[in-house]
Amino acid sequence: MKRILIIEDEKNITRFLELELKYEGYEVDSAENGRFGLEKAISEEWDCILLDLMLPELNGVEVCRRIRAVKSTPIIMITARDSVMDRVSGLDSGADDYIAKPFAIEELLARIRSLLRRVGTKDEVKDEVLNNRQLTLKIKARQVIKNGELIDLTKREYDLLLMFMSNQNIVLSREAILNKVWGYETEVETNVVDVYIRYLRNKIDIGETESYIQTIRGTGYVMRG
């Protein structure tokens, strides 16, 4: 079953779209503001996103831009504003298609079907994209993204985070971490692990109440999945 996310603040429109899309056999969820919609778009897998341009908290263009920094999920921009500049802005931010209100539901359904035929619905290769809460690590691109924003890491910090995200829920000793990230033949002391984990936490834990990397007293560290 294809999954569609509706990011729309007008409840009547959302309810109408939910009923029509469910009738067509889609699994549907919704978000009523840009910030919540962005979180749902990034944290879950969708086959298509219907995105309103004018949204509270975070506008549709910014939501689209941040989604595109992480995923290539098909996006149809839906809005009452139909000027050339609005269409250009929506498409330049990464939208795949654009439809203006009021629209015929038959046309929207046709556009969704056409888009799903043209665009692969699972663009991220599972073994090349790692996720934990709001963090996404793209292995091929060597990018780390949080809430749609790139995090600037050194090579060692990236390698350390990759190791944790590849071994989620596994408690790792300092010696194991040192061997995996620095290499078996290194002469570096194990306390360098603590130093680099502190560096990494300072970058990825901003705004968090609980660290991504937890200390296990007397043993080492773990990243819970």
Coordinates of C-alpha atoms in Angstrom, one line a residue:
M1 CA 0.0 0.0 0.0
K2 CA 1.4 3.4 -1.0
R3 CA 1.8 5.9 1.8
I4 CA 0.9 9.6 1.3
L5 CA 1.6 12.4 3.8
I6 CA -0.6 15.5 3.7
I7 CA 1.0 18.7 5.1
E8 CA -1.9 21.1 5.2
D9 CA -3.3 23.5 7.8
E10 CA -6.9 23.7 6.5
K11 CA -8.7 20.9 8.3
N12 CA -11.6 20.7 5.8
I13 CA -9.2 20.2 2.9
T14 CA -7.1 17.6 4.8
R15 CA -10.2 15.6 5.8
F16 CA -11.5 15.7 2.2
L17 CA -8.1 14.5 0.8
E18 CA -7.8 11.8 3.5
L19 CA -11.2 10.4 2.5
E20 CA -10.6 10.5 -1.2
L21 CA -7.1 9.0 -1.0
K22 CA -8.1 6.2 1.4
Y23 CA -11.0 5.4 -1.0
E24 CA -8.3 5.0 -3.7
G25 CA -6.4 2.6 -1.6
Y26 CA -3.6 4.8 -0.2
E27 CA -2.5 4.8 3.4
V28 CA -2.7 8.4 4.6
D29 CA -1.4 10.5 7.4
S30 CA -1.4 14.3 7.9
A31 CA 0.3 17.2 9.7
E32 CA -1.2 20.6 10.2
N33 CA 1.9 22.8 10.4
G34 CA 5.2 23.0 8.6
R35 CA 7.4 22.0 11.5
F36 CA 5.5 18.9 12.5
G37 CA 5.1 18.0 8.8
L38 CA 8.9 18.3 8.3
E39 CA 9.5 16.0 11.2
K40 CA 7.0 13.4 9.9
A41 CA 8.4 13.7 6.4
I42 CA 12.0 13.0 7.5
S43 CA 11.4 10.4 10.2
E44 CA 9.1 8.1 8.2
E45 CA 9.1 6.7 4.7
W46 CA 6.5 8.1 2.2
D47 CA 5.7 7.4 -1.4
C48 CA 4.4 10.9 -2.0
I49 CA 3.9 14.1 0.0
L50 CA 1.2 16.7 -0.6
L51 CA 2.6 20.0 0.7
D52 CA 0.7 23.2 1.1
L53 CA 2.7 26.4 0.4
M54 CA 1.3 28.6 3.1
L55 CA 1.8 26.9 6.4
P56 CA 2.1 28.0 10.1
E57 CA 5.5 27.8 11.8
L58 CA 7.5 26.8 8.7
N59 CA 6.3 27.7 5.1
G60 CA 6.0 25.0 2.4
V61 CA 9.0 26.2 0.4
E62 CA 11.3 25.9 3.5
V63 CA 9.7 22.5 4.4
C64 CA 10.3 21.3 0.8
R65 CA 13.9 22.5 0.8
R66 CA 14.7 20.7 4.1
I67 CA 13.1 17.5 2.9
R68 CA 15.1 17.6 -0.3
A69 CA 18.3 17.9 1.7
V70 CA 17.6 14.5 3.1
K71 CA 15.3 12.6 0.8
S72 CA 14.0 12.5 -2.8
T73 CA 10.4 11.5 -1.9
P74 CA 8.0 12.8 -4.6
I75 CA 6.4 16.1 -3.5
I76 CA 3.3 17.8 -5.0
M77 CA 2.9 21.4 -3.9
I78 CA -0.7 22.4 -3.3
T79 CA -1.6 26.1 -2.8
A80 CA -4.2 28.8 -3.4
R81 CA -1.4 31.0 -4.8
D82 CA -0.9 30.4 -8.5
S83 CA 1.4 33.2 -9.6
V84 CA 4.3 32.3 -11.8
M85 CA 6.7 33.3 -9.1
D86 CA 4.9 31.0 -6.6
R87 CA 5.2 28.1 -9.0
V88 CA 8.8 28.8 -9.7
S89 CA 9.6 29.1 -6.0
G90 CA 7.9 25.8 -5.2
L91 CA 9.5 23.9 -8.0
D92 CA 13.0 25.4 -7.4
S93 CA 12.7 24.3 -3.7
G94 CA 12.5 20.7 -4.9
A95 CA 8.8 20.0 -5.6
D96 CA 8.1 17.6 -8.4
D97 CA 4.7 19.0 -9.3
Y98 CA 2.4 21.9 -8.5
I99 CA -1.4 22.2 -8.4
A100 CA -3.4 25.3 -7.5
K101 CA -6.6 25.4 -5.4
P102 CA -9.4 24.9 -6.1
F103 CA -8.6 21.7 -8.0
A104 CA -10.6 18.7 -9.2
I105 CA -9.8 15.6 -7.1
E106 CA -9.6 13.6 -10.3
E107 CA -6.8 15.8 -11.6
L108 CA -4.8 15.5 -8.3
L109 CA -5.2 11.7 -8.3
A110 CA -4.0 11.5 -11.9
R111 CA -1.0 13.6 -11.0
I112 CA -0.2 11.4 -8.0
R113 CA -0.4 8.3 -10.2
S114 CA 1.7 9.9 -12.9
L115 CA 4.3 11.0 -10.3
L116 CA 4.5 7.5 -8.8
R117 CA 5.1 6.0 -12.2
R118 CA 7.9 8.5 -13.0
V119 CA 9.7 8.7 -9.7
G120 CA 11.1 5.8 -7.7
T121 CA 9.3 5.8 -4.4
K122 CA 12.1 4.4 -2.2
D123 CA 15.1 6.4 -3.4
E124 CA 17.3 5.9 -0.3
V125 CA 19.1 2.6 -0.5
K126 CA 18.6 1.0 2.9
D127 CA 22.1 -0.1 3.5
E128 CA 23.5 3.3 2.5
V129 CA 21.3 5.5 4.6
L130 CA 21.3 5.2 8.5
N131 CA 18.8 6.9 10.8
N132 CA 18.5 7.5 14.5
R133 CA 15.8 9.9 15.8
Q134 CA 16.4 13.2 14.0
L135 CA 19.8 12.1 12.6
T136 CA 20.4 10.8 9.1
L137 CA 23.7 9.6 7.8
K138 CA 24.2 9.2 4.1
I139 CA 27.2 6.9 3.6
K140 CA 27.9 7.5 -0.1
A141 CA 27.7 11.3 0.3
R142 CA 29.4 11.2 3.7
Q143 CA 26.8 13.6 5.0
V144 CA 25.2 13.9 8.4
I145 CA 21.8 15.7 8.6
K146 CA 19.7 16.7 11.5
N147 CA 16.3 18.2 11.0
G148 CA 17.1 19.0 7.4
E149 CA 20.4 20.8 8.3
L150 CA 23.9 19.5 7.4
I151 CA 26.2 19.0 10.4
D152 CA 29.8 19.8 9.8
L153 CA 32.0 16.9 11.1
T154 CA 35.7 16.2 10.9
K155 CA 36.7 12.9 9.2
R156 CA 37.3 11.3 12.6
E157 CA 34.0 12.5 14.0
Y158 CA 32.2 11.2 11.0
D159 CA 33.9 7.8 11.2
L160 CA 33.0 7.6 14.9
L161 CA 29.3 8.5 14.3
L162 CA 29.2 6.0 11.4
M163 CA 30.5 3.3 13.7
F164 CA 27.8 4.0 16.3
M165 CA 25.0 4.3 13.8
S166 CA 26.1 1.0 12.2
N167 CA 26.1 -0.7 15.6
Q168 CA 23.0 0.7 17.3
N169 CA 21.9 -0.9 20.6
I170 CA 25.4 -2.6 20.9
V171 CA 27.4 -1.5 23.9
L172 CA 31.0 -0.9 22.7
S173 CA 34.1 -0.7 24.9
R174 CA 36.6 2.0 24.5
E175 CA 39.1 -0.5 23.2
A176 CA 36.6 -1.8 20.5
I177 CA 35.8 1.8 19.5
L178 CA 39.5 2.6 19.2
N179 CA 40.2 -0.5 17.1
K180 CA 37.2 0.2 14.8
V181 CA 37.8 3.9 14.3
W182 CA 41.6 4.4 14.8
G183 CA 42.8 0.9 13.8
Y184 CA 44.3 -2.0 15.6
E185 CA 47.9 -0.8 15.2
T186 CA 47.3 2.7 16.6
E187 CA 49.3 3.8 19.6
V188 CA 46.6 6.3 20.6
E189 CA 45.5 6.0 24.2
T190 CA 41.9 4.9 24.9
N191 CA 41.1 8.2 26.6
V192 CA 41.1 9.8 23.1
V193 CA 37.8 8.0 22.6
D194 CA 36.2 10.1 25.4
V195 CA 37.6 13.3 23.9
Y196 CA 36.2 12.6 20.4
I197 CA 32.9 11.5 21.7
R198 CA 32.6 14.8 23.6
Y199 CA 33.4 16.7 20.4
L200 CA 30.8 14.7 18.5
R201 CA 28.1 15.2 21.2
N202 CA 28.7 18.9 21.1
K203 CA 27.7 18.9 17.5
I204 CA 24.8 16.4 17.3
D205 CA 23.2 16.8 20.7
I206 CA 22.3 20.5 20.3
G207 CA 18.6 20.9 21.4
E208 CA 18.4 17.4 22.8
T209 CA 17.4 16.4 26.4
E210 CA 19.2 13.1 26.0
S211 CA 22.5 12.4 24.3
Y212 CA 22.5 10.3 21.2
I213 CA 25.6 8.5 22.6
Q214 CA 25.1 7.2 26.1
T215 CA 27.8 6.3 28.6
I216 CA 27.7 2.9 30.1
R217 CA 29.7 3.1 33.3
G218 CA 32.6 0.8 33.6
T219 CA 32.0 -0.5 30.1
G220 CA 31.9 2.0 27.3
Y221 CA 29.3 3.7 25.1
V222 CA 26.1 2.8 23.2
M223 CA 23.7 4.5 20.7
R224 CA 20.2 3.3 21.3
G225 CA 18.1 2.7 18.2

